[in-house]
CSV table of C-alpha atoms in Angstrom, one decimal:
chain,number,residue,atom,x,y,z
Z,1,UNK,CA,244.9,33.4,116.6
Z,2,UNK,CA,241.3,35.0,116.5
Z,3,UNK,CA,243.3,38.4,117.3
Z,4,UNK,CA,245.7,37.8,114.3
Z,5,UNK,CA,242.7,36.7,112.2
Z,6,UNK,CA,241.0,40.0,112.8
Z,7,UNK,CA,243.8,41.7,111.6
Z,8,UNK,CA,244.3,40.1,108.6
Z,9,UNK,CA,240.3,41.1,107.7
Z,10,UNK,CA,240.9,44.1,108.2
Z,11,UNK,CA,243.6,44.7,106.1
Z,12,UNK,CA,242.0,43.0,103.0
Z,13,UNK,CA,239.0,45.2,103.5
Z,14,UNK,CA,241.1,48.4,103.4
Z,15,UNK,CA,243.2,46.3,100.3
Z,16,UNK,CA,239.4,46.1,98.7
Z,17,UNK,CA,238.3,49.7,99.4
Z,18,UNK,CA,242.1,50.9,98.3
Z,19,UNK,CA,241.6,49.2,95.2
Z,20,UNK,CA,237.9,50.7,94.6
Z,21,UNK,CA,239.1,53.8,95.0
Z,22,UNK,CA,242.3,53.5,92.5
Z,23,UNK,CA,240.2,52.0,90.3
Z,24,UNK,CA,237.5,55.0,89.8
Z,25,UNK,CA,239.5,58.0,91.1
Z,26,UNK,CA,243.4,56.4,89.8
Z,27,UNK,CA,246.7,57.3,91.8
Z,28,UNK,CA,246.8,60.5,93.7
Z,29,UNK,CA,250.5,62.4,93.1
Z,30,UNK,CA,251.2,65.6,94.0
Z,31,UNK,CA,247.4,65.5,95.1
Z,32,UNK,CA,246.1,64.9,92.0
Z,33,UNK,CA,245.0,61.4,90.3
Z,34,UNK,CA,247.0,60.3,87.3
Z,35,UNK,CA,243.0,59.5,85.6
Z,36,UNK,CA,242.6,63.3,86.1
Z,37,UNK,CA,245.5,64.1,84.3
Z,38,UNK,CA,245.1,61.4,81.9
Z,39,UNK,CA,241.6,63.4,81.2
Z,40,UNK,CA,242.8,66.8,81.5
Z,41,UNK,CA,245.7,65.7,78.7
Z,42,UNK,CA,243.4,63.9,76.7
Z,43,UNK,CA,241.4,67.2,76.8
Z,44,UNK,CA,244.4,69.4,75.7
Z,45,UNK,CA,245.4,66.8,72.4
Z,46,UNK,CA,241.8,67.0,71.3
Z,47,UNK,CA,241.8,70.3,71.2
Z,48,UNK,CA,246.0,70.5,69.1
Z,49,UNK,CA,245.0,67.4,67.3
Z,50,UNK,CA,243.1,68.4,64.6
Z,51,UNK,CA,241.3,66.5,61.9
Z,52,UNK,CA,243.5,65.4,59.0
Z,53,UNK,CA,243.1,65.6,55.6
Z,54,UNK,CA,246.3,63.4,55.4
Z,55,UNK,CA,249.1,61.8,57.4
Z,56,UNK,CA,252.6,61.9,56.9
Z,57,UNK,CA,255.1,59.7,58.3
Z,58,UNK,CA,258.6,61.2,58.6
Z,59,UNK,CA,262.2,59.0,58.6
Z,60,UNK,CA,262.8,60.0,62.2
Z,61,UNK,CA,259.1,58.8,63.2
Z,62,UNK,CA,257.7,62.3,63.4
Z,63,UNK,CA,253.8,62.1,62.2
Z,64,UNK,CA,252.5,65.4,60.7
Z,65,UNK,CA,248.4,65.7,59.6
Z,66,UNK,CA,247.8,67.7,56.9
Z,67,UNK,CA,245.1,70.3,58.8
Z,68,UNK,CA,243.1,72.6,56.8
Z,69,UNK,CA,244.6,75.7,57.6
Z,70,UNK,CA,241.6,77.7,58.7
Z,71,UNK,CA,241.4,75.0,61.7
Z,72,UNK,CA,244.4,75.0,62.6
Z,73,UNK,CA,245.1,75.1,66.7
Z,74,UNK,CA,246.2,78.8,66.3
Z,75,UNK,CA,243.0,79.9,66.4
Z,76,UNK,CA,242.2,78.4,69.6
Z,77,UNK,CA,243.7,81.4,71.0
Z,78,UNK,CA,241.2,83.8,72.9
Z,79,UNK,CA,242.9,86.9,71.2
Z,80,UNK,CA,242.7,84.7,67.8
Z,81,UNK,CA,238.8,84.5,68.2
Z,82,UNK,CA,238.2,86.8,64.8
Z,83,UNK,CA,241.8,86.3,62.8
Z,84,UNK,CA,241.3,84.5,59.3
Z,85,UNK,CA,244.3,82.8,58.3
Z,86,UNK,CA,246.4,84.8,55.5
Z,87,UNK,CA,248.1,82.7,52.8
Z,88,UNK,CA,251.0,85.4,52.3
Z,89,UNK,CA,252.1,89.1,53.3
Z,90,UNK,CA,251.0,92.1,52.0
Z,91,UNK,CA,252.4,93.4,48.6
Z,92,UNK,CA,254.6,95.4,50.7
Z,93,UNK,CA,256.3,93.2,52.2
Z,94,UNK,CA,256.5,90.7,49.3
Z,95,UNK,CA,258.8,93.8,48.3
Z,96,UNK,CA,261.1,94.3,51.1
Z,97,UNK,CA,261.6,90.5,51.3
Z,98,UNK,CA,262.0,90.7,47.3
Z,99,UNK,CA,265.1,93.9,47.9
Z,100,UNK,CA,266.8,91.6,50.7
Z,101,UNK,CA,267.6,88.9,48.7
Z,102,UNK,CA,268.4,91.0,45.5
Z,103,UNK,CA,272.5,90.9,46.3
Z,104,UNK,CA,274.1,87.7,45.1
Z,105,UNK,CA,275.7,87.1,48.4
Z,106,UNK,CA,273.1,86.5,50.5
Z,107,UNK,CA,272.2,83.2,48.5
Z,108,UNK,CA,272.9,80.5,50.6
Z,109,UNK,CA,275.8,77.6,50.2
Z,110,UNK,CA,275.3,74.8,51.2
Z,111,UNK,CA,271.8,75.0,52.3
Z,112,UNK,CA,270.5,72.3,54.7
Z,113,UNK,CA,268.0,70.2,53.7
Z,114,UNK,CA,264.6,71.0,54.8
Z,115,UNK,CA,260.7,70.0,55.6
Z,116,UNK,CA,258.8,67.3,53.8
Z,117,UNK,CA,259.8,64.9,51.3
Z,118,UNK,CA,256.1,65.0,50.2
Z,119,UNK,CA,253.9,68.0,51.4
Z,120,UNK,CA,250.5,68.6,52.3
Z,121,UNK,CA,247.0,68.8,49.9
Z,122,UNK,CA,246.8,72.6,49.1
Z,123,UNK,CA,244.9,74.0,51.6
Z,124,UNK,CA,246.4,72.1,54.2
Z,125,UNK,CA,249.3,72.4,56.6
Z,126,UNK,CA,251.4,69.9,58.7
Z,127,UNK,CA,251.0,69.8,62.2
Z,128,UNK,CA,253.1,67.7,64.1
Z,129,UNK,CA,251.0,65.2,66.0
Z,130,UNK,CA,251.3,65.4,69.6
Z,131,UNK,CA,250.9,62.8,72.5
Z,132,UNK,CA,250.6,63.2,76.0
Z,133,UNK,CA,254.2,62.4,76.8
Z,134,UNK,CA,254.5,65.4,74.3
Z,135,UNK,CA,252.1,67.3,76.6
Z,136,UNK,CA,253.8,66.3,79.8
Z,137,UNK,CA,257.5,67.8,78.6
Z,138,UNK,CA,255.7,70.6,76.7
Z,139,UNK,CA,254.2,71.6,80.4
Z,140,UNK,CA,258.4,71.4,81.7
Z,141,UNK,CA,259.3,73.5,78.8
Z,142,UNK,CA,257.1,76.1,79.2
Z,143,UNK,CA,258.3,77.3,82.7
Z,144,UNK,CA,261.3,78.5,80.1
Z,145,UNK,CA,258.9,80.5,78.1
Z,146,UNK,CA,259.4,83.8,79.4
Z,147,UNK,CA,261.7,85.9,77.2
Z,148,UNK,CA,265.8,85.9,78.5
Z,149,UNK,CA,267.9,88.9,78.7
Z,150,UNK,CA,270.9,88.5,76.7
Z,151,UNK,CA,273.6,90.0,79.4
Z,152,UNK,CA,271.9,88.3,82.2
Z,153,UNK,CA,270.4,85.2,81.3
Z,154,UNK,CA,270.3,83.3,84.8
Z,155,UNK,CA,268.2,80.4,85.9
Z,156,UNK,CA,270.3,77.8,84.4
Z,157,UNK,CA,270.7,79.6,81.2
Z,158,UNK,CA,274.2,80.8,79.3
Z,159,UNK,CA,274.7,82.8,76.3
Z,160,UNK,CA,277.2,84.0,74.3
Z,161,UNK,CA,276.7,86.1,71.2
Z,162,UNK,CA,276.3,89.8,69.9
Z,163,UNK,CA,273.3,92.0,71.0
Z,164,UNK,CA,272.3,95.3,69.4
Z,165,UNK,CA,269.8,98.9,69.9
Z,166,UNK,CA,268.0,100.8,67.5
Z,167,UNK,CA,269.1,104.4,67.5
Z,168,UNK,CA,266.7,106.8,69.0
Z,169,UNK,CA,263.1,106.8,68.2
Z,170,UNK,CA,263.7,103.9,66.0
Z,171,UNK,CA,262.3,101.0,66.1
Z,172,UNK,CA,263.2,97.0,64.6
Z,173,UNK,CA,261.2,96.1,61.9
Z,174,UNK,CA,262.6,92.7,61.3
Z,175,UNK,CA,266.1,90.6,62.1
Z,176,UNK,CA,267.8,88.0,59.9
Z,177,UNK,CA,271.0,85.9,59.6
Z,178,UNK,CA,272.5,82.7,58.2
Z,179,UNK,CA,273.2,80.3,60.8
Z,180,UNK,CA,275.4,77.4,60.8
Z,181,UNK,CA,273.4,74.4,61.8
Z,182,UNK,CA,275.1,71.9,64.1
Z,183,UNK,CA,273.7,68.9,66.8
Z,184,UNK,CA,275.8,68.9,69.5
Z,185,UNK,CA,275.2,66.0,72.5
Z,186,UNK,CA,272.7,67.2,75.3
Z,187,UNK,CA,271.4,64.9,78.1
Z,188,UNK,CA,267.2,64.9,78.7
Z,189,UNK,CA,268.4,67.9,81.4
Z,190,UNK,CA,269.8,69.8,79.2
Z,191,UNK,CA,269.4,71.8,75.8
Z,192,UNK,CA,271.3,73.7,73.1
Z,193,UNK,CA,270.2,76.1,71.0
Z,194,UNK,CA,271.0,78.6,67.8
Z,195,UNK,CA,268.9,81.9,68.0
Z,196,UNK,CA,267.7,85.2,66.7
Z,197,UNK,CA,265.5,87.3,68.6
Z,198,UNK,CA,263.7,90.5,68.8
Z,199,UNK,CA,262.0,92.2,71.9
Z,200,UNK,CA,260.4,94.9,73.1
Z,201,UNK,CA,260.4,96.0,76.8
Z,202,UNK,CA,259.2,98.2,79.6
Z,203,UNK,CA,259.0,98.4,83.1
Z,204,UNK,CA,256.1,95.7,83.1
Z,205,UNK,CA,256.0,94.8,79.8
Z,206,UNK,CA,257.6,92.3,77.5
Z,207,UNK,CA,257.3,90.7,73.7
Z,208,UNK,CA,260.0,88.6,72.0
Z,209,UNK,CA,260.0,86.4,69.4
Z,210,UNK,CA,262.8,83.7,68.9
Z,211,UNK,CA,263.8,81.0,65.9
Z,212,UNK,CA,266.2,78.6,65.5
Z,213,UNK,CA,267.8,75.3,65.8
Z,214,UNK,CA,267.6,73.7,68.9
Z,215,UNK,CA,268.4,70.3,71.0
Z,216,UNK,CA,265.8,69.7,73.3
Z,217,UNK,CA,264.9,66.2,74.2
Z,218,UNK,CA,262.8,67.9,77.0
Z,219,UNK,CA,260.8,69.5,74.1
Z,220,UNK,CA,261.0,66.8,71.2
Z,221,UNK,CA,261.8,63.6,72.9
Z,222,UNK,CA,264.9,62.9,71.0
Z,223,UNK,CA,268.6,64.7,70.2
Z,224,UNK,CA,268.0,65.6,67.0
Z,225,UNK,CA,268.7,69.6,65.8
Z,226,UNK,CA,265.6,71.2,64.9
Z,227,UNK,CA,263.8,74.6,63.7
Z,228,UNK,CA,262.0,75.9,66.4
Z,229,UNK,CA,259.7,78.8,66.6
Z,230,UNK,CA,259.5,80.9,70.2
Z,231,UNK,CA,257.3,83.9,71.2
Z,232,UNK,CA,255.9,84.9,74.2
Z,233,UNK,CA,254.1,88.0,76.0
Z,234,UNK,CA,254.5,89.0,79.7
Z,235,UNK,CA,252.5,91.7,81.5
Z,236,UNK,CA,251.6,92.5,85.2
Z,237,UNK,CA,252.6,89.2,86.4
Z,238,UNK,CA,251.2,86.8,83.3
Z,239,UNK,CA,253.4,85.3,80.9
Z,240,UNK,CA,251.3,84.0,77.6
Z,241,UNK,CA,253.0,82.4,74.9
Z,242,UNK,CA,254.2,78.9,72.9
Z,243,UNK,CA,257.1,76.8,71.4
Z,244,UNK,CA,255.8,75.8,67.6
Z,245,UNK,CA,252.5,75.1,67.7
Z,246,UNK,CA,252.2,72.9,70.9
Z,247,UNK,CA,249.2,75.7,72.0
Z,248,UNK,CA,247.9,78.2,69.8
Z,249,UNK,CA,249.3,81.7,68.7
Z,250,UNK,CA,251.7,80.7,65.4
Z,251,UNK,CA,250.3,80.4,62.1
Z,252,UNK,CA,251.6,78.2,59.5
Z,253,UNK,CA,250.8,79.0,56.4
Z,254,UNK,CA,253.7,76.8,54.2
Z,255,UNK,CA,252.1,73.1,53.4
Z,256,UNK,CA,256.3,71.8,53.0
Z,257,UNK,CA,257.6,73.0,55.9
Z,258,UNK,CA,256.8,72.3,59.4
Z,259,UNK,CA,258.6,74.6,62.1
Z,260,UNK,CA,259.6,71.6,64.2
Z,261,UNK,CA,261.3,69.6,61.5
Z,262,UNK,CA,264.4,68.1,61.7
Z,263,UNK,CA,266.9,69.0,60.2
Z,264,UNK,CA,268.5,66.0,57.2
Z,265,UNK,CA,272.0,67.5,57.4
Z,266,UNK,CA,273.9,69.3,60.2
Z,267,UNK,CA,277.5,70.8,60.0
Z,268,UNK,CA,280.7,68.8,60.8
Z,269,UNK,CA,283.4,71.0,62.4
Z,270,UNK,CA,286.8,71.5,60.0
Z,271,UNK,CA,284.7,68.8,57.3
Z,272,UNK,CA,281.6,70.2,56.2
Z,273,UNK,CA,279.3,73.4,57.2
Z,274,UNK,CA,275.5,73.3,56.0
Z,275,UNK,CA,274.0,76.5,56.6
Z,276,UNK,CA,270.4,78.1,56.9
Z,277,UNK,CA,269.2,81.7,56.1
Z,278,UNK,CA,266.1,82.8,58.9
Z,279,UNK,CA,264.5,86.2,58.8
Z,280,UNK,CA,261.6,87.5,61.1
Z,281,UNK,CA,259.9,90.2,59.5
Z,282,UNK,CA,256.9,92.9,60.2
Z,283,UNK,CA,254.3,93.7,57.9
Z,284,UNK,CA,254.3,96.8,57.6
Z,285,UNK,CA,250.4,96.8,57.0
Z,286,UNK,CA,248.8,94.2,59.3
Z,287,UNK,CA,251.5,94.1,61.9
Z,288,UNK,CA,252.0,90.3,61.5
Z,289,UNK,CA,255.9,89.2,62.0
Z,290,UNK,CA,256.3,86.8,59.1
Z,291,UNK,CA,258.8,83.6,59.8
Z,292,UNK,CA,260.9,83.7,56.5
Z,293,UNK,CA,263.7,81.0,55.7
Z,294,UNK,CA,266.1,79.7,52.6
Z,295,UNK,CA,267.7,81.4,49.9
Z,296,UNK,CA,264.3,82.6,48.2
Z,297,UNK,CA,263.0,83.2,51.6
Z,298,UNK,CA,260.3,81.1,51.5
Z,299,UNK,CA,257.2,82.1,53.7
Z,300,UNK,CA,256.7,79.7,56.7
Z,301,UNK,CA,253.8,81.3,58.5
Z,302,UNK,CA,253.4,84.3,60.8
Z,303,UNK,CA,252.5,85.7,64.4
Z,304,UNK,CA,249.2,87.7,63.9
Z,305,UNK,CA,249.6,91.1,65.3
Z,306,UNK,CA,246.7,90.6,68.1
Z,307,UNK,CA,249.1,88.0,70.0
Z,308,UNK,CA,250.9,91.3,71.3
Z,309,UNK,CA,248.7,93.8,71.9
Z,310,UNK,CA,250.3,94.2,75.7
Z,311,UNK,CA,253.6,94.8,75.2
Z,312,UNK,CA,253.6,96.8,71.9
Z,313,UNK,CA,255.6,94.5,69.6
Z,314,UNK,CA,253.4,94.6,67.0
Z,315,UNK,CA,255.1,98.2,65.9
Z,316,UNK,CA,258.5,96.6,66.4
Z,317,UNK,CA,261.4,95.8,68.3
Z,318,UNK,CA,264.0,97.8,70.7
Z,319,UNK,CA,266.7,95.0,71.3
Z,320,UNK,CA,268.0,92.4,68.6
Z,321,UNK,CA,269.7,89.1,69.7
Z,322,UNK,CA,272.0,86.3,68.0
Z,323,UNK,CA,274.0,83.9,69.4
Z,324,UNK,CA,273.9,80.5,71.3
Z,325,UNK,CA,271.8,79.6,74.6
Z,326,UNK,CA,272.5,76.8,76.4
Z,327,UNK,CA,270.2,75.4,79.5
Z,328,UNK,CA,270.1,72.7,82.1
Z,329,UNK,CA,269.0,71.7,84.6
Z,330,UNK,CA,272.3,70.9,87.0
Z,331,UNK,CA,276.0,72.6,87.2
Z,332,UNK,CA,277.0,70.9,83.9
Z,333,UNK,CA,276.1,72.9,80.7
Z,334,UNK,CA,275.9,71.4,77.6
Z,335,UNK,CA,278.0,72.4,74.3
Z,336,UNK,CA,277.2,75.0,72.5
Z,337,UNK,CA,277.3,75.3,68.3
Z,338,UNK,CA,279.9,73.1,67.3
Z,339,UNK,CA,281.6,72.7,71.0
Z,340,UNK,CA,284.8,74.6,70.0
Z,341,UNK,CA,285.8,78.3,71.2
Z,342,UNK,CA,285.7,81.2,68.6
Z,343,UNK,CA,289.2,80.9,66.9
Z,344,UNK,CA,288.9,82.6,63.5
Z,345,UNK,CA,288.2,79.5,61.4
Z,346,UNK,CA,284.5,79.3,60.4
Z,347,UNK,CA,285.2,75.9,59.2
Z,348,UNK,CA,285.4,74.4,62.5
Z,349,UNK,CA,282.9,77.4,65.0
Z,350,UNK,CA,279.5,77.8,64.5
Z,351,UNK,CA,278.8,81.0,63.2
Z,352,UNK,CA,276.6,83.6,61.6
Z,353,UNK,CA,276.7,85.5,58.5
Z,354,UNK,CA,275.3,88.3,57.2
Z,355,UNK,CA,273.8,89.4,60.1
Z,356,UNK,CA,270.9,92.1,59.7
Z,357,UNK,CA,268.0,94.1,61.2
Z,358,UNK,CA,265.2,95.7,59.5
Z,359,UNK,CA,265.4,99.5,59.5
Z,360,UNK,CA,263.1,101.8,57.6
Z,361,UNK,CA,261.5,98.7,55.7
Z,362,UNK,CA,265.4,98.2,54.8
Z,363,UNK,CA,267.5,95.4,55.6
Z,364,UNK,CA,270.9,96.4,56.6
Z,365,UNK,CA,273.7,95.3,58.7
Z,366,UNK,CA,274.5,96.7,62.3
Z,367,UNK,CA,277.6,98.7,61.5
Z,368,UNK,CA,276.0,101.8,62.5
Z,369,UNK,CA,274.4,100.6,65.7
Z,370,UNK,CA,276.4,99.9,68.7
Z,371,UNK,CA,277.4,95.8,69.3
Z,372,UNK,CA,278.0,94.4,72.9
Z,373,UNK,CA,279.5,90.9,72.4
Z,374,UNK,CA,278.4,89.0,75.5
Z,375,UNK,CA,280.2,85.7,76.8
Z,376,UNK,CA,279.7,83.4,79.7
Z,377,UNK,CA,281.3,80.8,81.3
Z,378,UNK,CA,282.3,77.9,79.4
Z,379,UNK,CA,281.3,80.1,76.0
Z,380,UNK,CA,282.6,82.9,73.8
Z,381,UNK,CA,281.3,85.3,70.7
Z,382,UNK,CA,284.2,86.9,68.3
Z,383,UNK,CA,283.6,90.2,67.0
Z,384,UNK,CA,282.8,91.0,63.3
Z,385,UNK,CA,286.0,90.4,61.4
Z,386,UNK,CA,287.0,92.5,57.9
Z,387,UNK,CA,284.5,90.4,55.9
Z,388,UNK,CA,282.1,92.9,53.7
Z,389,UNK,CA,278.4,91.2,55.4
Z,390,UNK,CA,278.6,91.3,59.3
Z,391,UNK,CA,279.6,87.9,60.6
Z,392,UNK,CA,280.5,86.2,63.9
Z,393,UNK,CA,281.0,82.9,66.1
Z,394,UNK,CA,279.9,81.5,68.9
Z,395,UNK,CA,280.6,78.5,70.6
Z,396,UNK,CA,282.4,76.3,73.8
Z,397,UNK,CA,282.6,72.9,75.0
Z,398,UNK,CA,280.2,73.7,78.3
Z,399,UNK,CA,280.6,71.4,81.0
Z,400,UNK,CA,281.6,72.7,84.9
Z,401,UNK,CA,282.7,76.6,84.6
Z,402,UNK,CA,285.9,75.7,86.4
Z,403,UNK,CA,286.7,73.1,83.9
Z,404,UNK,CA,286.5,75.3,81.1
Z,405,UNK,CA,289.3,76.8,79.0
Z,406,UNK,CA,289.3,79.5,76.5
């Protein structure tokens, strides 16, 4: 009994130190204490939290503070230390993006409804607040972040779509197209996404720049489309870069239009098809790549120039990219665009029109550049058809690649 007695008083007093030590240091996983991460997180939403001039509740939940835009988290960036926050482009892009939308047929039908129903104070931008469950997929997503490569995608990626090159000693000033918006279902693994891309590349170097619509309840925390905003930098090793503005590096300038909203209205295949028009473009004199969107290509903020002064991008682009990437994290992929195959109806495929890159300050479609279509397993891309504005679809039903039929 004595022996069974000592025992037991030894247990409580490891029970009591156990506890004491839980209690200032918290539980240790993966050899660190969930009240260090809890401070470390706290530490990172301080610092993307900004004060707000106002607070705007969205019908989805989403809360957005209005954050004066010269304090905005973009500036947090080391390479950002100096930038002053630009309200619009230079006179000379205002131009070019005045010439691209001068032929009737690039305006927009059906556009999708987008942004706030009430904006922020001038001055001001939204900011979508974050939490630390935000923080703690952000940190998942981000092993993503470096830049894919169109024909060989890998690690749990798939693509299908249309890729194109400069000619020689030419450069890609900008890259634009109307994209059919969809929300097909994805699982908290998995995520499905419309994109246009540029990038530049050598040997060890690498910038690229992606926006979109995209499923990503790893990202967001719910299966709703939204625009998202992509760059990222990798040199000897390092990969720096974001998604929106969960770190610093994109600027918003546009006090409507956040670039992780979600989207109101989102196609139905063979009933309806809601569209939006998305252009990336370089100033030709700072070197900032402006995010333009909607038929009167509204200004939604910009990547300063300094964010790629590794790879080169800030002079432009040697590869151009649109088409639909799927990911997850198991052997099942997820749909892609409206979940059926390219068949020649852009009623019931998702699909881009008017397809273009910027060349010589010049939007122009890539008739005169060689097009690769790509395709992988449960997905396919169509070629451009005989409509006058280069146009294509992409699509599949994903799942297991040996259940998939064309």
């Amino acid at each position: 009994m004595a022996r069974d007695m000592r025992k037991i008083m030894r247990l409580v007093v490891v029970a009591i130190v156990l506890t004491a030590y839980i209690a200032s240091n918290g539980c240790v996983v993966n050899g660190r204490s969930i009240q260090s991460e809890d401070v470390e997180l706290e530490k990172e939403l301080a610092a993307i939290n900004k004060p707000s001039i106002k607070t705007i509740e969205t019908e989805y939940g989403d809360i957005y503070d209005c954050v004066d835009i010269n304090k905005q988290p973009a500036f947090d960036h080391p390479l950002l230390k100096d930038h002053k926050a630009k309200t619009r482009p230079s006179l000379a892009l205002e131009k070019i993006l005045r010439a691209s939308r001068k032929d009737a047929s690039l305006l927009e039908t059906n556009p999708t409804k987008l942004g706030l129903k009430e904006g922020c104070p001038a001055g001001s931008v939204p900011l979508r607040r974050a939490t630390k469950e935000d923080l703690r997929r952000a940190k998942s997503s981000f092993k993503r972040l470096s830049s894919f490569e169109p024909s060989n995608p890998g690690q749990g990626y798939d693509f299908a779509g249309i890729v194109t090159t400069p000619p020689a000693n030419v450069l890609f000033k900008g890259i634009a197209a109307r994209i059919s918006v969809y929300q097909p279902p994805v699982s908290g693994q998995q995520s499905s996404t419309a994109l246009i891309q540029l990038q530049t590349q050598t040997e060890t170097k690498v910038g690229s720049i992606q926006v979109g619509w995209t499923i990503d309840p790893e990202l967001y925390g719910d299966s709703r489309a939204r625009l998202f905003t992509k760059w990222s930098e990798e040199h000897d090793g390092t990969v720096d870069g974001c998604y929106n503005t969960l770190c610093s590096g994109f600027v918003v300038t546009n006090p409507n239009i956040p670039i992780d909203t979600a989207f109101n209205d989102v196609s139905i295949a063979q009933r309806s098809q809601v569209f939006q028009w998305m252009m990336v473009t370089l100033d030709p004199l700072s070197q900032d790549w402006w995010l333009s969107m909607q038929d009167d290509n509204i200004r939604i903020g910009y990547w300063p120039r300094e964010l790629f002064s590794f790879s080169g991008f800030s002079v432009g682009g040697y590869n151009a990219t649109w088409g639909g990437l799927v990911h997850t994290e198991t052997d099942v992929s997820p749909a892609m665009g409206s979940g059926i195959f390219e068949d020649g109806n852009y009623n019931s495929t998702c699909n881009m029109v008017k397809v273009q890159v910027n060349i010589g300050n010049t939007f122009v479609s890539p008739y005169d550049n060689p097009v690769q279509v790509l395709q992988s397993r449960c997905f396919k891309a169509s070629k451009q058809n005989t409509h006058p504005d280069y146009r294509f679809q992409f699509g599949g039903p994903g799942g297991l690649p040996n259940s998939c039929v064309a």
